[in-house]
PDB file of C-alpha atoms in Angstrom:
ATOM      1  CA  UNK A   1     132.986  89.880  57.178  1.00  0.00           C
ATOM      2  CA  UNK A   2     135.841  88.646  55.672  1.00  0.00           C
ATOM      3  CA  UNK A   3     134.271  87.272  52.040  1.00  0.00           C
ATOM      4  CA  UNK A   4     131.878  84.783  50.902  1.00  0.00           C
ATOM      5  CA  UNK A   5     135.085  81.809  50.692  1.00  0.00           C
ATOM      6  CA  UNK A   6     134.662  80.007  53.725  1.00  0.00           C
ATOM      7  CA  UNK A   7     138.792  78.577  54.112  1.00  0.00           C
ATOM      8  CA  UNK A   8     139.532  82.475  53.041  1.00  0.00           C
ATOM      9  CA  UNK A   9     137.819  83.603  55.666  1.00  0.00           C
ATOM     10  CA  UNK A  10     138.283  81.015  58.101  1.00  0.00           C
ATOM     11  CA  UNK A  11     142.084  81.668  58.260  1.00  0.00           C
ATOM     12  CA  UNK A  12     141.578  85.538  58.373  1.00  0.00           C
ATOM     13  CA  UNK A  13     139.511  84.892  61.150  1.00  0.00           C
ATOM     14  CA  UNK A  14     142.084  82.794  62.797  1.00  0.00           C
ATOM     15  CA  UNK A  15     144.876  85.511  61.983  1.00  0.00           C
ATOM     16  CA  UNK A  16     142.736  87.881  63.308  1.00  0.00           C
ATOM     17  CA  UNK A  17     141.951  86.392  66.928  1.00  0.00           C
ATOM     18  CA  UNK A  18     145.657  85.481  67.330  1.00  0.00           C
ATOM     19  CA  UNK A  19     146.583  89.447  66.407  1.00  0.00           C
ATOM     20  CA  UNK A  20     144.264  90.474  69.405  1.00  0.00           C
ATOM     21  CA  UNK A  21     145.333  88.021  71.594  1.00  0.00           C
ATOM     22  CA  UNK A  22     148.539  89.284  71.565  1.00  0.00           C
ATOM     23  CA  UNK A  23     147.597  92.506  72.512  1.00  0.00           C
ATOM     24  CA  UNK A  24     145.268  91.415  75.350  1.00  0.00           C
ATOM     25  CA  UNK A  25     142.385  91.464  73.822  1.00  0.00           C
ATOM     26  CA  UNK A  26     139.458  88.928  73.865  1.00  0.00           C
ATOM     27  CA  UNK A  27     137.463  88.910  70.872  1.00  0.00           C
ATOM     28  CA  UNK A  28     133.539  88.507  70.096  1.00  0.00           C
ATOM     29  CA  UNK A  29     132.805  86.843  66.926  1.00  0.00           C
ATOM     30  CA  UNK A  30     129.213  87.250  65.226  1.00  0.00           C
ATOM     31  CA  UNK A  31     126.492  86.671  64.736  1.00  0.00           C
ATOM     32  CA  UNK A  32     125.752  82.961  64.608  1.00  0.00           C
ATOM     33  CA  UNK A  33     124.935  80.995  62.503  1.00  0.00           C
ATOM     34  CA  UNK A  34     125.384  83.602  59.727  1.00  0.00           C
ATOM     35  CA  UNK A  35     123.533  86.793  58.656  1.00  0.00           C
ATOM     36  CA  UNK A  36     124.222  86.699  55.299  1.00  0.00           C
ATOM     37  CA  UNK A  37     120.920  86.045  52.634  1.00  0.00           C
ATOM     38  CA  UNK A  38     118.660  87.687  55.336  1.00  0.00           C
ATOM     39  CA  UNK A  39     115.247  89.041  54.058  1.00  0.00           C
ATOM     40  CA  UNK A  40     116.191  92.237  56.626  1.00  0.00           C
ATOM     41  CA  UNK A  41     117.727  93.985  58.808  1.00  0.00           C
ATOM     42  CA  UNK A  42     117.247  92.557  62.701  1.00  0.00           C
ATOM     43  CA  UNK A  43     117.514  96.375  63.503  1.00  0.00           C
ATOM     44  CA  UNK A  44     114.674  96.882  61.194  1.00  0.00           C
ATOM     45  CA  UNK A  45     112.435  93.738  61.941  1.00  0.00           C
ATOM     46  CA  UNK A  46     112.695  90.123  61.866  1.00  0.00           C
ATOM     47  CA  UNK A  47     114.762  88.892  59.417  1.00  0.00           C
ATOM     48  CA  UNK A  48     114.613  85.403  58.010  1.00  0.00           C
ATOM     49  CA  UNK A  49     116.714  82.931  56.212  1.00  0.00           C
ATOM     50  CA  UNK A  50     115.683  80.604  53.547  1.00  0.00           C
ATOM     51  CA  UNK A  51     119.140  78.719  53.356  1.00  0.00           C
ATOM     52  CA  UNK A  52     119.731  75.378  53.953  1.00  0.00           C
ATOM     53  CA  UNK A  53     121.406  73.295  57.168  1.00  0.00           C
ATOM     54  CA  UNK A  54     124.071  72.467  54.554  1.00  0.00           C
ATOM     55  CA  UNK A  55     124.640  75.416  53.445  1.00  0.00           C
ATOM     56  CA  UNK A  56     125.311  77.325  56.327  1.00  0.00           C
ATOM     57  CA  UNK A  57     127.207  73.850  57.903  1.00  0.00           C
ATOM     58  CA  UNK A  58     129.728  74.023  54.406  1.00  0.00           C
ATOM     59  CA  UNK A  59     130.121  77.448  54.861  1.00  0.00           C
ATOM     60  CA  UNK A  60     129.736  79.789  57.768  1.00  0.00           C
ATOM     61  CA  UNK A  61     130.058  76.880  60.317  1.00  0.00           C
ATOM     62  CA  UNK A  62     133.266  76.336  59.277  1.00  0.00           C
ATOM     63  CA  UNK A  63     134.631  80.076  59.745  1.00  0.00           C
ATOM     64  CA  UNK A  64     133.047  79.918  63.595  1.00  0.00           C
ATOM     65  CA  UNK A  65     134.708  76.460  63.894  1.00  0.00           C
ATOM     66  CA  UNK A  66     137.992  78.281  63.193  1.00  0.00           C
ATOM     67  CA  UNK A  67     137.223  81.048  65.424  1.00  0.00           C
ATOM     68  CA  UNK A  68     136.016  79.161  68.473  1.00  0.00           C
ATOM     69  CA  UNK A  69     139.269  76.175  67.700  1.00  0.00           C
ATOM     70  CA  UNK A  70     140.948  79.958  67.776  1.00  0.00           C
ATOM     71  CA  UNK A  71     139.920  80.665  71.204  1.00  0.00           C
ATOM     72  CA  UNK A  72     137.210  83.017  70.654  1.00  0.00           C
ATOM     73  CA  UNK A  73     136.177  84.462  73.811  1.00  0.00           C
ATOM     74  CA  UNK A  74     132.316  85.193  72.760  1.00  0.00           C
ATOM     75  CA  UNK A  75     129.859  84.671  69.965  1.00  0.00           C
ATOM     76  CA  UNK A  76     126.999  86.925  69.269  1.00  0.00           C
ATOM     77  CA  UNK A  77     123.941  85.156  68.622  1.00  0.00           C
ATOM     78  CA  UNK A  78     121.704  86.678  65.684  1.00  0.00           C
ATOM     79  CA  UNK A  79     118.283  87.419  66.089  1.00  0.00           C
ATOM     80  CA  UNK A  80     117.156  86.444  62.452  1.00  0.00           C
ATOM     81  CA  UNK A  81     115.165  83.138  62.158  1.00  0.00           C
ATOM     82  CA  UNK A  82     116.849  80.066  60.721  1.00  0.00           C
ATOM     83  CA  UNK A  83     114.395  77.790  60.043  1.00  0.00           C
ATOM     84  CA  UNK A  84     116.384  75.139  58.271  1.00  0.00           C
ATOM     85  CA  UNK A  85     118.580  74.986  61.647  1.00  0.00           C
ATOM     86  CA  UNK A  86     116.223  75.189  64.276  1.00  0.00           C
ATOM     87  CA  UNK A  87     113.075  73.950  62.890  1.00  0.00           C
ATOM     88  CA  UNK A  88     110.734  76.700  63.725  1.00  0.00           C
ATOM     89  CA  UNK A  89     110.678  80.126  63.256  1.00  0.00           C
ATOM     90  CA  UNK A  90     111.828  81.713  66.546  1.00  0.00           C
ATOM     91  CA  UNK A  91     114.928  84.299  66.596  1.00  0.00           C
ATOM     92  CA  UNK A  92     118.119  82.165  67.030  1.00  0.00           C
ATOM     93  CA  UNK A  93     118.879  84.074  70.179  1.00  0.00           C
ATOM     94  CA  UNK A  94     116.213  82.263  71.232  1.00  0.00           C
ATOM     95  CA  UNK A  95     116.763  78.491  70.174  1.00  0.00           C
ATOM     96  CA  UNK A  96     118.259  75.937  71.487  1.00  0.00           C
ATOM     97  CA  UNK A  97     118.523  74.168  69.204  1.00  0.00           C
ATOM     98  CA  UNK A  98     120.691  76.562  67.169  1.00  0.00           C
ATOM     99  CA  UNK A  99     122.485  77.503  70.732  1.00  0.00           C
ATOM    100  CA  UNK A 100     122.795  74.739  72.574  1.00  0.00           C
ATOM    101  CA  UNK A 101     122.370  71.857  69.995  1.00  0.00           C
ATOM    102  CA  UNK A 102     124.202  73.541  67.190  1.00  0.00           C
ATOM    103  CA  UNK A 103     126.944  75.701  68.678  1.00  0.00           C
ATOM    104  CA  UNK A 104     127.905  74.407  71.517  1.00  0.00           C
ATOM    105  CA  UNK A 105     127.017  70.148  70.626  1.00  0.00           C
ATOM    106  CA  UNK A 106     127.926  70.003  66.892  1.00  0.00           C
ATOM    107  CA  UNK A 107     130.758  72.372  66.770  1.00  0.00           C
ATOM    108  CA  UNK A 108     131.952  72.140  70.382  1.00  0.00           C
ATOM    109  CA  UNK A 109     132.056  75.988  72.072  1.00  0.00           C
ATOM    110  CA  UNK A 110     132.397  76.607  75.599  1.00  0.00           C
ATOM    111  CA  UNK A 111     132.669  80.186  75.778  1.00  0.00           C
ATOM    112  CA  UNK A 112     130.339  83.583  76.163  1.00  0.00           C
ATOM    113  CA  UNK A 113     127.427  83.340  74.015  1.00  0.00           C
ATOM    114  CA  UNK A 114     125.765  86.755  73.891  1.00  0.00           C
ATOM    115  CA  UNK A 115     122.770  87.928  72.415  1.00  0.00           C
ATOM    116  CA  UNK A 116     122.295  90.884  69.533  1.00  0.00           C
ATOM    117  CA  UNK A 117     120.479  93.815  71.347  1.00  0.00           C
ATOM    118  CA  UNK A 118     117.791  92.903  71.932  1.00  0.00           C
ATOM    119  CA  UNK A 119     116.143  96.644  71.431  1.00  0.00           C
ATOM    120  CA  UNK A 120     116.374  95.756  68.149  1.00  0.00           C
ATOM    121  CA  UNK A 121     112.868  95.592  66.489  1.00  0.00           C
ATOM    122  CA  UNK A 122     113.189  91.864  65.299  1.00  0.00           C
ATOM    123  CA  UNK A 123     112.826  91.197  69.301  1.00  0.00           C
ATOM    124  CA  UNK A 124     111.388  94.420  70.730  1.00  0.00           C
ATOM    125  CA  UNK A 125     108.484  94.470  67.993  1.00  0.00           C
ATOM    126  CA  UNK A 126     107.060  90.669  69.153  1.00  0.00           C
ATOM    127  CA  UNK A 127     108.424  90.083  72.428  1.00  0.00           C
ATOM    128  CA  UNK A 128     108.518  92.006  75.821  1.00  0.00           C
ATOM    129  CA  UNK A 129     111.994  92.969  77.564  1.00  0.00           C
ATOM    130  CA  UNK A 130     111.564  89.871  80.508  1.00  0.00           C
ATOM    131  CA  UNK A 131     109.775  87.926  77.425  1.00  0.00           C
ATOM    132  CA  UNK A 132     112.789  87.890  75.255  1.00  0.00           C
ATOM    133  CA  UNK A 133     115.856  87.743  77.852  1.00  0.00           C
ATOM    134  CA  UNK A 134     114.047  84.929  79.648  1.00  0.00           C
ATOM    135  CA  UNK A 135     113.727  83.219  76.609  1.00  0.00           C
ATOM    136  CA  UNK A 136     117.287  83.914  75.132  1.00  0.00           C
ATOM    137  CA  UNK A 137     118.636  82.522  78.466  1.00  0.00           C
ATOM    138  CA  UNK A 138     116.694  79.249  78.704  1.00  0.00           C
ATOM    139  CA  UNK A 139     118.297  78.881  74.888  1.00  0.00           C
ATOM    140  CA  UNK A 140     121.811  78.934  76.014  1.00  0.00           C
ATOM    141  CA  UNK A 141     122.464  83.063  75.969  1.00  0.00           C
ATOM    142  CA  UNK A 142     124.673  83.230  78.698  1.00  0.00           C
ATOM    143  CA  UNK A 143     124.612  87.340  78.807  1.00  0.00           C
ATOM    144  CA  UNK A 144     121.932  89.434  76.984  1.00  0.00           C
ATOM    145  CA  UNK A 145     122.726  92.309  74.932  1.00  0.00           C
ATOM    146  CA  UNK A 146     120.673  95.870  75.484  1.00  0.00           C
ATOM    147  CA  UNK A 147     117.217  95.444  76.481  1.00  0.00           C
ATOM    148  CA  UNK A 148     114.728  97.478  75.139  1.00  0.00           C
ATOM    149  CA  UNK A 149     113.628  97.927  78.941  1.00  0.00           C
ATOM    150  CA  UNK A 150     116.297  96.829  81.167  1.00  0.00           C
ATOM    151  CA  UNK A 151     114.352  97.289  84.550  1.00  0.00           C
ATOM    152  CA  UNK A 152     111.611  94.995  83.426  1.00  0.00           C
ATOM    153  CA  UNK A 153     114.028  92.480  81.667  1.00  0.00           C
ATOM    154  CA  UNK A 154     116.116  92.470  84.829  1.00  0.00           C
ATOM    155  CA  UNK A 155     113.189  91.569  87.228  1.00  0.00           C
ATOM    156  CA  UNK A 156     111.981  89.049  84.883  1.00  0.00           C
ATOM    157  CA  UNK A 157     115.179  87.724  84.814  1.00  0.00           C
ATOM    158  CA  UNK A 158     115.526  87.753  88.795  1.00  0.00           C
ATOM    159  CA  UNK A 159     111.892  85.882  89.114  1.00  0.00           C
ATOM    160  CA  UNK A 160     112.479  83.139  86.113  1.00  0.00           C
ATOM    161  CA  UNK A 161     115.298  82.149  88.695  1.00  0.00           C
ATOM    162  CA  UNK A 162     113.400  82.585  92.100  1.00  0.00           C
ATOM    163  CA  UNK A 163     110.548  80.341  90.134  1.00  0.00           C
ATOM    164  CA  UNK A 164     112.730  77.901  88.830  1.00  0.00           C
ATOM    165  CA  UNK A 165     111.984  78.774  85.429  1.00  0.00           C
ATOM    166  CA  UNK A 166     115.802  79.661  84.812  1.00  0.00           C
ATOM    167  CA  UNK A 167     117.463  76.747  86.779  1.00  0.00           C
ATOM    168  CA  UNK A 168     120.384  77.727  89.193  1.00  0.00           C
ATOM    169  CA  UNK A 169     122.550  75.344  87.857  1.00  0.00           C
ATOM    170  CA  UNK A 170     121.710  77.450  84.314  1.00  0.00           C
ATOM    171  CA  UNK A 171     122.800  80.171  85.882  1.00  0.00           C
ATOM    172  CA  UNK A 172     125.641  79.208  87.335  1.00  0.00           C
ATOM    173  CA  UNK A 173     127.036  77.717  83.941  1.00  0.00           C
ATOM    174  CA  UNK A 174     126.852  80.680  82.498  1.00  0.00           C
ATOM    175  CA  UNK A 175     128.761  82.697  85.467  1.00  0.00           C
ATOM    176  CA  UNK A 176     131.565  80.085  85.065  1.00  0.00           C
ATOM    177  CA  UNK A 177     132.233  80.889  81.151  1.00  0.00           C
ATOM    178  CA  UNK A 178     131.780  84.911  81.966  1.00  0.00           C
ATOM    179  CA  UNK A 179     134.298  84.449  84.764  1.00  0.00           C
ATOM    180  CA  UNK A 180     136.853  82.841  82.883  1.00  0.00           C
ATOM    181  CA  UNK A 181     136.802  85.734  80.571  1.00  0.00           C
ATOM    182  CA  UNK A 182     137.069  88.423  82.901  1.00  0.00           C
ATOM    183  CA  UNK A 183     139.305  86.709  85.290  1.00  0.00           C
TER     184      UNK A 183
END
């Protein structure tokens, strides 16, 4: 965190990507939309946000505008609930609306989104391992961070595609934005 003035930390943010791209170095900004004003700690439980869509759009949107017009590479996804964004109270790891609508609609990104780990208890306390990767996935997660149980999330992974749950062309748009970071 760079401080709580948005065109501050905006430009640090900018300075900072550029620093590591000279060096070779992709960077991963998070989490999205913004963990700050949380009622907890995702690591301790789910964590919720009373703040408003305008809030976090004149504010924290604006630093991950300047990181993803930076090039940012990836954006972690928090798993605290956003109510004012999404309009319900799932994790934001596991909305569209704040994934696909928000981040990659309204402010345009086309790179990695990655989910927090998801062993932490704001997902591994109310969803299973398959559960909560399947879920993060169909929201617009394009990798997924840490399982609690990586065998089951893995296989639950593997069937939502064999069943059509997870489309192929889903899949496939994700693979495309992973390979153009690691190739």
């Amino acid at each position: 965190s760079y401080g709580s003035d948005a065109v501050v930390a905006a430009s640090m943010v900018t300075s900072m990507l550029q620093g590591l791209k000279q060096q070779g170095i992709d960077a991963c900004v998070g989490h999205f939309p913004g963990a700050g004003a949380t009622t907890k700690d995702t690591n301790k439980g789910l964590a919720t946000t009373n703040r408003s869509a305008e809030d976090f759009r004149q504010n924290e949107f604006q630093v991950f505008k300047a990181a993803i017009d930076g090039g940012a590479s990836m954006i972690m996804i928090s798993h605290m609930s956003a109510p004012a964004l999404s309009g319900d109270d799932l994790p934001c790891s596991m909305s569209s609306v704040v994934i696909t609508d928000i981040l990659r609609g309204e402010l345009g990104y086309d790179g990695v989104v990655i989910s927090q780990a998801m062993s932490q208890k704001a997902i591994s306390d109310y969803y299973a391992s398959d559960e909560a990767a399947i879920a993060s996935l169909k929201a617009g997660c394009d990798m997924i961070l840490d399982p609690e149980d990586f065998e089951l999330a893995y296989k639950g992974v593997l069937q939502a595609a064999k069943d059509g749950v997870i489309s192929e062309e889903r899949v496939n748009d994700s693979l495309r934005r992973i390979y153009r970071v690691k190739y």
